[in-house]
C-alpha positions as CSV (number, residue, x, y, z in Angstrom):
1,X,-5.9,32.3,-9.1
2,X,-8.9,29.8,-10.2
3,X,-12.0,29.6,-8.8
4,X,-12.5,26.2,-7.0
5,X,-15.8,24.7,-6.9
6,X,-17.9,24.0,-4.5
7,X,-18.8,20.2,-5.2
8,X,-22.4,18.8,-4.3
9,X,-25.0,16.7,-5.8
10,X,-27.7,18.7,-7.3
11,X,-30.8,17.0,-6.4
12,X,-30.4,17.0,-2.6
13,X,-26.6,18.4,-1.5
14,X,-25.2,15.6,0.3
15,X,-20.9,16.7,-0.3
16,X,-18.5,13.8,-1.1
17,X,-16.2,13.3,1.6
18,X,-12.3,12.2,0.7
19,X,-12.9,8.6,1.4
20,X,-16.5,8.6,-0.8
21,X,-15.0,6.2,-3.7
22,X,-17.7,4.9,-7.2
23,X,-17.2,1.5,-8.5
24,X,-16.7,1.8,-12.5
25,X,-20.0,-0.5,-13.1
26,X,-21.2,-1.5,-16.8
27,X,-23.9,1.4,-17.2
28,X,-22.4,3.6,-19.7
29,X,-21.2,2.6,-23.3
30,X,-17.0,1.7,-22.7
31,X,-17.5,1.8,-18.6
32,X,-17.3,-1.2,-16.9
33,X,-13.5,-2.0,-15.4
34,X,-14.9,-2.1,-12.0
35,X,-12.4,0.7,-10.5
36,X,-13.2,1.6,-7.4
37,X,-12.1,5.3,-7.1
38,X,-13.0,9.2,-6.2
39,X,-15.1,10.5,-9.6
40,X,-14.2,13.8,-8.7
41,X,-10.3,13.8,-8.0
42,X,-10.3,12.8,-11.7
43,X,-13.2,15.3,-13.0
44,X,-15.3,11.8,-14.2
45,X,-12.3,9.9,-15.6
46,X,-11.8,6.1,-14.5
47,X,-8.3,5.6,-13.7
48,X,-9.0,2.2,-14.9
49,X,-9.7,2.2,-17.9
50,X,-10.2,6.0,-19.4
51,X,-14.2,6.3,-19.2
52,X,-15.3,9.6,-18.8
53,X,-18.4,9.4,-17.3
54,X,-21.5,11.9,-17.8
55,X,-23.3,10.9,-15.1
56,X,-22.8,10.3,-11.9
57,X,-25.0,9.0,-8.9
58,X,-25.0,10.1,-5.5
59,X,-24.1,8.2,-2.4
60,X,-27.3,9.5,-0.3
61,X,-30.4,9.9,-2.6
62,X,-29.2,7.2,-5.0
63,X,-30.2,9.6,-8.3
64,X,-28.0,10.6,-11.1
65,X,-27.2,13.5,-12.3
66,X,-24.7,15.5,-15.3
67,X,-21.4,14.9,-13.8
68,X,-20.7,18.9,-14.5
69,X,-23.8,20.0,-12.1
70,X,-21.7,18.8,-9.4
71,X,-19.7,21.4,-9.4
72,X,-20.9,25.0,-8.3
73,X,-18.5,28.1,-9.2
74,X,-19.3,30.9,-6.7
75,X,-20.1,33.9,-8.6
76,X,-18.0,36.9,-9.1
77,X,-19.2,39.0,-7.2
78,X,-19.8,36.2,-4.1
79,X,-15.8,36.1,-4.4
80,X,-15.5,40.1,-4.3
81,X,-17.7,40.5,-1.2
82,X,-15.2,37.7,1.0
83,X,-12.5,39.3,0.0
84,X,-14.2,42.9,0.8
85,X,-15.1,42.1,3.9
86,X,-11.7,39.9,4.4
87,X,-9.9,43.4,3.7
88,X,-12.0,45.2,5.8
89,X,-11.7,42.6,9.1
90,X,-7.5,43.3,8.8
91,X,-8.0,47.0,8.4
C-alpha cells in the first residue's frame, strides 16, 4: 500500500478542489500551450504539450512555490497511530 499525500500549497494551505484547473501560460522555458487542466492529476505534466512544470502558483495567495512542496507524506509513525487506534476502536 502507498502512502497518498496530503496536497496543499505551502505558503498559506488553501487545498485544490477537483474542479481547481491552471492554464499552461508562457512562464517557464518549453511551457506555454495554454492547457487548461488539474497540475496535480498529472504530478506537474501538461497534457498539452509535455511541460513539467517546477513551479506552481496557488489559486488563493497568488505565490509560487516547488511543485513537490505540495505534496505532504504523513509520517510513519502518524500512519501507525490511525491504524492503532483504528484497531483498537473494532476491538
Amino acid at each position: 500500500m502507498t502512502d497518498q499525500p496530503h496536497i496543499h500549497c505551502p505558503l498559506c494551505l488553501w487545498e485544490p478542489k477537483a474542479e481547481s484547473r491552471w492554464i499552461c501560460a508562457p512562464g517557464e522555458p518549453g511551457s506555454g500551450c495554454r492547457t487548461s487542466w488539474h497540475t496535480f492529476w498529472t504530478a506537474g505534466c501538461c497534457p498539452g504539450c509535455g511541460h513539467f512544470w517546477t513551479m506552481t502558483a496557488c489559486h488563493a495567495c497568488k505565490k509560487s512555490s516547488p511543485h513537490e512542496s505540495w505534496y505532504h507524506f504523513p509520517e510513519k509513525d502518524d500512519i501507525r497511530k490511525d491504524v492503532e487506534e483504528e484497531v483498537g476502536a473494532t476491538a
